[in-house]
Amino acid sequence: MSTIDVFYQGEGFREIEFLAVEPTATFGAVKALIVEKHGLDESVLIFLEDEDEPVAELVIIGDIVDTFGIKAHLHKCRHIAVTVTFNGETVSHSFSPSKTIAAIKTWAAETKFGMTKEEASEHVLQIAGSHDRPTAGTHIGQLAKCPSCHLALDLVPDQRVNGAPSGGN
Amino acid sequence: MAPDERAFRADVERPTFRLGQLAGRWRLSTIEWPYIQIGVTAKDEREFVLRFNCAGFPQSPPTAGPWDPELNQILAFDKWPRGQGGRLSAVFRPEWKGGSALYVPCDRESIIGHENWAVEMPAKIWKPAAGICHYLEIVHELLNCRDYAELLRPAA
């Protein structure tokens, strides 16, 4: 049987990382490989993308693999306190570090600020006090460090590219 | 192999690019340096191929426009993604540079003369460290936004 692709993010990682493992490997074994590869603290927890709780380390990778392989996250914090501000109003909630920016935007824009799906698609999340707009697939744990475990975001309109001259050559 | 081609080939081996490809968001088609063809999937599952010129990658931004791989030429304008006057329409402009470049801040040809974009929309300025995924993320988002006019399908 072929290996399984594990795409993972983590606290302080600059980008998505990758590992190929045997389908019989447990999450505990995968965590140990990643801890060794990156020199992480052994107390880190391993999560599946967008899941609320860490995955049990005895679970076998091959039992839950999906089309893309496995998307995982490693973080020392079990929860990240997230605030999202829009039009002067701030909402807050705690999420697991493996929640994606896409999931946070859906929660903030549609659930809390009452936007339609289409209206939400015209907005993006931006890290407060910066111009950084993490991509939809970014895990919030990549942006929040232990022990503060906090992430402040602004929900802002995605601008139209303006200043268009009538033509170019 | 020249350093820019070597850097590009390493870039498309990065997990971020591979994950986007596995998820069906984009697909690397051909590399004939410095020209690269990459298909990007729209919300109605149509694939639009962009032909990039990546000379000088990654320090120099790429430039890209819709391409017809079968005819090996710029995609006929009536086949371009259509918007409804919003964000997509502002970027997919057949009259801009004769259709060879998208009107986005991360495009090498389009940034010329638009230094104001660095202040007005810094998130869309080319970032060498982010690589080709930065350009692809912007295009994929546009092809999946509200302004994108989906292909009308005949009633079943």
Coordinates of C-alpha atoms in Angstrom, one line a residue:
Chain A
M1 CA 0.0 0.0 0.0
S2 CA 1.3 3.4 -0.9
T3 CA 2.3 6.1 1.7
I4 CA -0.1 8.8 2.9
D5 CA 0.6 12.4 2.5
V6 CA 0.4 14.4 5.7
F7 CA 0.2 18.2 5.2
Y8 CA 0.7 20.0 8.5
Q9 CA 0.9 23.5 10.0
G10 CA 2.0 24.6 13.4
E11 CA 2.8 27.3 15.8
G12 CA 5.3 29.6 14.3
F13 CA 5.6 27.7 11.0
R14 CA 6.1 29.9 8.0
E15 CA 4.2 27.7 5.6
I16 CA 2.6 24.3 5.2
E17 CA 4.9 21.4 5.7
F18 CA 4.8 17.8 4.3
L19 CA 5.5 14.3 5.4
A20 CA 4.8 10.9 3.8
V21 CA 4.0 8.1 6.2
E22 CA 2.9 4.5 6.1
P23 CA -0.9 4.1 6.4
T24 CA -0.4 1.9 9.5
A25 CA 1.3 4.7 11.4
T26 CA -0.5 6.2 14.4
F27 CA -1.0 9.9 15.0
G28 CA 1.3 9.5 18.0
A29 CA 4.0 8.2 15.7
V30 CA 3.5 11.0 13.2
K31 CA 3.6 13.6 15.9
A32 CA 6.9 12.1 17.1
L33 CA 8.4 12.4 13.6
I34 CA 7.3 16.0 13.3
V35 CA 8.5 16.9 16.8
E36 CA 11.9 15.5 15.9
K37 CA 12.0 17.1 12.4
H38 CA 11.3 20.6 13.7
G39 CA 12.6 20.4 17.3
L40 CA 9.2 21.0 18.8
D41 CA 8.3 20.7 22.5
E42 CA 7.1 17.1 23.1
S43 CA 4.0 18.5 24.8
V44 CA 2.5 19.7 21.5
L45 CA -1.0 18.4 20.7
I46 CA -1.9 17.1 17.2
F47 CA -5.2 18.1 15.6
L48 CA -7.0 17.4 12.4
E49 CA -7.9 20.4 10.3
D50 CA -11.1 22.2 11.6
E51 CA -11.6 19.7 14.4
D52 CA -12.3 21.0 17.9
E53 CA -10.3 18.6 19.9
P54 CA -6.9 16.9 19.5
V55 CA -6.9 13.6 17.7
A56 CA -6.2 10.5 19.9
E57 CA -2.6 9.5 19.4
L58 CA -3.6 5.8 19.0
V59 CA -5.7 6.4 16.0
I60 CA -4.3 4.9 12.8
I61 CA -3.7 7.4 9.9
G62 CA -5.0 4.9 7.3
D63 CA -8.4 4.6 9.0
I64 CA -9.4 8.2 8.5
V65 CA -7.5 9.4 5.4
D66 CA -9.4 11.5 2.9
T67 CA -8.8 12.4 -0.8
F68 CA -6.0 14.9 0.1
G69 CA -4.2 12.7 2.6
I70 CA -4.2 14.2 6.1
K71 CA -4.3 17.9 7.0
A72 CA -3.0 18.3 10.6
H73 CA -1.9 20.9 13.0
L74 CA 0.6 20.9 15.9
H75 CA 0.3 23.4 18.8
K76 CA 0.9 23.6 22.5
C77 CA -2.4 25.4 23.0
R78 CA -5.7 23.5 23.0
H79 CA -7.7 26.7 22.2
I80 CA -7.0 30.1 20.6
A81 CA -8.9 33.1 21.7
V82 CA -10.0 34.8 18.5
T83 CA -11.5 38.3 18.1
V84 CA -12.9 39.6 14.9
T85 CA -13.8 43.3 14.4
F86 CA -16.1 44.7 11.7
N87 CA -17.6 48.2 11.5
G88 CA -16.5 48.9 15.1
E89 CA -18.1 45.8 16.6
T90 CA -16.0 43.0 18.0
V91 CA -17.0 39.4 18.4
S92 CA -14.9 36.7 20.2
H93 CA -14.8 33.0 20.6
S94 CA -12.2 30.3 21.4
F95 CA -11.4 27.8 18.6
S96 CA -9.0 24.9 18.2
P97 CA -5.7 26.0 16.6
S98 CA -6.5 23.8 13.6
K99 CA -9.4 26.0 12.5
T100 CA -8.9 27.5 9.1
I101 CA -9.2 31.2 8.3
A102 CA -12.0 30.1 6.0
A103 CA -13.9 28.6 8.9
I104 CA -13.3 31.7 11.1
K105 CA -14.6 34.0 8.4
T106 CA -17.7 31.9 8.0
W107 CA -18.3 32.1 11.7
A108 CA -17.7 35.8 12.0
A109 CA -19.2 37.1 8.7
E110 CA -22.3 34.8 8.4
T111 CA -23.0 33.7 12.0
K112 CA -22.1 36.8 14.0
F113 CA -22.4 39.7 11.6
G114 CA -25.4 38.3 9.6
M115 CA -23.9 38.5 6.1
T116 CA -25.1 36.2 3.3
K117 CA -22.6 33.8 1.9
E118 CA -22.2 36.1 -1.1
E119 CA -21.6 39.1 1.0
A120 CA -19.1 37.2 3.0
S121 CA -17.3 36.3 -0.1
E122 CA -16.6 40.0 -0.7
H123 CA -14.7 40.3 2.6
V124 CA -11.5 38.9 3.9
L125 CA -9.8 38.6 7.3
Q126 CA -6.8 40.7 8.0
I127 CA -4.5 40.5 11.0
A128 CA -5.3 43.5 13.2
G129 CA -2.6 46.2 13.0
S130 CA -1.1 44.8 9.8
H131 CA -1.9 44.4 6.1
D132 CA -1.5 40.6 6.3
R133 CA -4.4 38.6 5.0
P134 CA -3.8 34.9 5.6
T135 CA -5.1 32.6 2.9
A136 CA -8.3 30.7 3.5
G137 CA -6.4 27.4 4.3
T138 CA -4.2 28.9 6.9
H139 CA -4.7 27.4 10.4
I140 CA -5.2 30.1 13.1
G141 CA -2.6 28.3 15.3
Q142 CA 0.1 29.2 12.8
L143 CA -0.6 32.9 13.6
A144 CA -1.0 32.6 17.4
K145 CA 1.8 31.9 19.9
C146 CA 1.7 30.1 23.2
P147 CA 1.2 31.2 26.0
S148 CA -1.0 34.2 24.9
C149 CA -2.9 32.0 22.4
H150 CA -4.7 35.0 21.1
L151 CA -5.5 36.2 17.6
A152 CA -7.1 39.6 16.7
L153 CA -8.5 39.9 13.2
D154 CA -10.4 42.5 11.2
L155 CA -13.1 41.7 8.7
V156 CA -12.5 44.0 5.8
P157 CA -13.9 44.4 2.2
D158 CA -11.7 42.8 -0.5
Q159 CA -11.0 45.8 -2.6
R160 CA -11.7 46.1 -6.3
V161 CA -8.5 46.9 -8.3
N162 CA -9.0 50.5 -9.1
G163 CA -7.2 53.2 -10.9
A164 CA -7.7 51.4 -14.2
P165 CA -6.6 53.4 -17.2
S166 CA -8.8 52.9 -20.2
G167 CA -6.3 50.6 -21.8
G168 CA -2.7 49.5 -21.9
N169 CA -0.1 48.7 -24.4
Chain B
M1 CA 19.2 25.1 -15.6
A2 CA 19.1 28.8 -14.9
P3 CA 18.5 30.0 -11.3
D4 CA 15.1 31.4 -12.0
E5 CA 13.8 28.1 -13.5
R6 CA 15.4 26.1 -10.7
A7 CA 13.7 28.4 -8.2
F8 CA 10.3 28.0 -9.9
R9 CA 10.6 24.2 -10.1
A10 CA 11.4 24.1 -6.4
D11 CA 8.4 26.4 -5.7
V12 CA 5.9 24.1 -7.3
E13 CA 7.3 21.2 -5.2
R14 CA 6.3 23.1 -2.0
P15 CA 3.4 21.6 0.0
T16 CA 1.3 24.7 -0.4
F17 CA 1.3 24.4 -4.2
R18 CA 0.8 20.6 -4.1
L19 CA -2.1 20.9 -1.7
G20 CA -3.8 23.4 -3.9
Q21 CA -3.3 21.0 -6.8
L22 CA -4.6 18.1 -4.9
A23 CA -7.7 20.1 -3.8
G24 CA -8.4 20.9 -7.5
R25 CA -7.8 24.6 -7.1
W26 CA -5.1 24.7 -9.8
R27 CA -3.2 22.4 -12.0
L28 CA 0.3 22.7 -13.4
S29 CA 0.2 21.9 -17.1
T30 CA 3.4 22.7 -18.9
I31 CA 6.8 24.3 -18.2
E32 CA 8.6 25.6 -21.3
W33 CA 10.8 28.1 -19.5
P34 CA 10.1 30.9 -19.0
Y35 CA 6.5 30.1 -20.0
I36 CA 4.4 28.1 -17.6
Q37 CA 0.8 27.0 -18.1
I38 CA -1.3 26.6 -15.0
G39 CA -5.1 25.9 -15.0
V40 CA -7.2 27.6 -12.3
T41 CA -10.6 26.2 -11.4
A42 CA -13.7 28.5 -11.2
K43 CA -16.7 28.0 -9.1
D44 CA -18.6 26.4 -11.9
E45 CA -15.7 24.0 -12.3
R46 CA -14.5 25.5 -15.6
E47 CA -10.8 25.6 -15.8
F48 CA -9.1 28.7 -17.1
V49 CA -5.5 28.2 -18.2
L50 CA -3.1 31.1 -17.5
R51 CA 0.2 31.3 -19.3
F52 CA 2.8 32.8 -17.0
N53 CA 6.1 34.4 -18.0
C54 CA 8.2 33.7 -14.9
A55 CA 11.6 35.1 -16.1
G56 CA 13.5 36.3 -13.1
F57 CA 11.5 34.3 -10.7
P58 CA 11.0 34.8 -7.8
Q59 CA 12.6 38.3 -7.4
S60 CA 10.8 39.6 -10.5
P61 CA 7.0 39.1 -10.4
P62 CA 5.5 36.9 -13.1
T63 CA 3.0 38.2 -15.7
A64 CA 0.1 36.1 -16.8
G65 CA -3.0 36.1 -19.0
P66 CA -5.7 33.6 -20.1
W67 CA -4.3 31.2 -22.7
D68 CA -5.7 28.7 -25.2
P69 CA -3.5 25.7 -25.0
E70 CA -4.9 24.0 -28.1
L71 CA -4.4 27.0 -30.3
N72 CA -1.3 28.1 -28.4
Q73 CA -2.4 31.7 -28.3
I74 CA -4.1 34.2 -26.0
L75 CA -7.6 32.9 -25.2
A76 CA -10.3 34.4 -27.5
F77 CA -11.8 37.3 -25.6
D78 CA -15.3 35.8 -25.8
K79 CA -14.1 32.9 -23.8
W80 CA -12.6 34.9 -20.9
P81 CA -14.1 34.7 -17.4
R82 CA -17.0 37.1 -17.2
G83 CA -17.8 39.4 -14.3
Q84 CA -20.8 41.6 -13.6
G85 CA -18.9 44.8 -13.3
G86 CA -17.2 44.0 -10.0
R87 CA -13.9 42.7 -8.8
L88 CA -13.4 40.1 -11.5
S89 CA -14.3 42.4 -14.3
A90 CA -11.6 44.8 -13.0
V91 CA -8.9 42.2 -13.4
F92 CA -9.9 40.2 -16.5
R93 CA -9.7 43.0 -19.0
P94 CA -9.1 41.9 -22.6
E95 CA -8.2 45.4 -23.6
W96 CA -5.4 45.7 -21.1
K97 CA -2.0 44.9 -22.6
G98 CA -3.7 43.2 -25.5
G99 CA -4.9 40.4 -23.2
S100 CA -1.4 39.3 -22.2
A101 CA -1.6 40.4 -18.5
L102 CA -4.1 40.4 -15.7
Y103 CA -4.8 43.8 -14.1
V104 CA -3.6 42.8 -10.7
P105 CA -0.9 44.3 -8.4
C106 CA 1.1 41.1 -8.3
D107 CA 1.6 41.1 -12.1
R108 CA 4.9 42.3 -13.5
E109 CA 3.4 44.2 -16.4
S110 CA 0.5 45.7 -14.6
I111 CA 2.3 47.1 -11.5
I112 CA 4.2 49.4 -13.8
G113 CA 2.8 52.9 -13.4
H114 CA 0.7 51.8 -10.5
E115 CA 3.1 52.4 -7.6
N116 CA 0.0 53.6 -5.6
W117 CA -1.1 50.0 -5.4
A118 CA 1.7 49.3 -2.9
V119 CA -0.1 51.6 -0.5
E120 CA -3.7 51.0 -1.5
M121 CA -3.6 47.2 -1.7
P122 CA -0.4 45.9 -0.2
A123 CA -1.8 42.4 0.3
K124 CA -1.9 42.0 -3.5
I125 CA 1.6 43.1 -4.2
W126 CA 4.0 40.3 -5.4
K127 CA 5.9 38.7 -2.5
P128 CA 8.9 36.6 -3.6
A129 CA 8.8 34.4 -0.5
A130 CA 5.1 33.5 -1.1
G131 CA 5.9 32.3 -4.7
I132 CA 3.5 31.5 -7.5
C133 CA 0.8 30.5 -5.0
H134 CA 0.3 34.1 -4.1
Y135 CA -0.7 34.9 -7.7
L136 CA -2.8 31.7 -8.0
E137 CA -4.6 32.4 -4.7
I138 CA -5.7 35.8 -6.0
V139 CA -6.9 34.5 -9.3
H140 CA -8.6 31.5 -7.7
E141 CA -10.4 33.7 -5.3
L142 CA -11.7 35.9 -8.1
L143 CA -12.9 33.0 -10.2
N144 CA -14.9 31.9 -7.1
C145 CA -16.2 35.3 -6.0
R146 CA -19.7 36.8 -6.3
D147 CA -18.8 38.8 -9.4
Y148 CA -17.9 35.7 -11.4
A149 CA -20.7 34.9 -13.9
E150 CA -21.2 31.2 -13.9
L151 CA -21.6 29.3 -17.2
L152 CA -25.3 28.9 -17.9
R153 CA -26.2 25.2 -18.1
P154 CA -29.1 23.9 -20.2
A155 CA -32.1 22.8 -18.1
A156 CA -32.1 19.1 -17.5

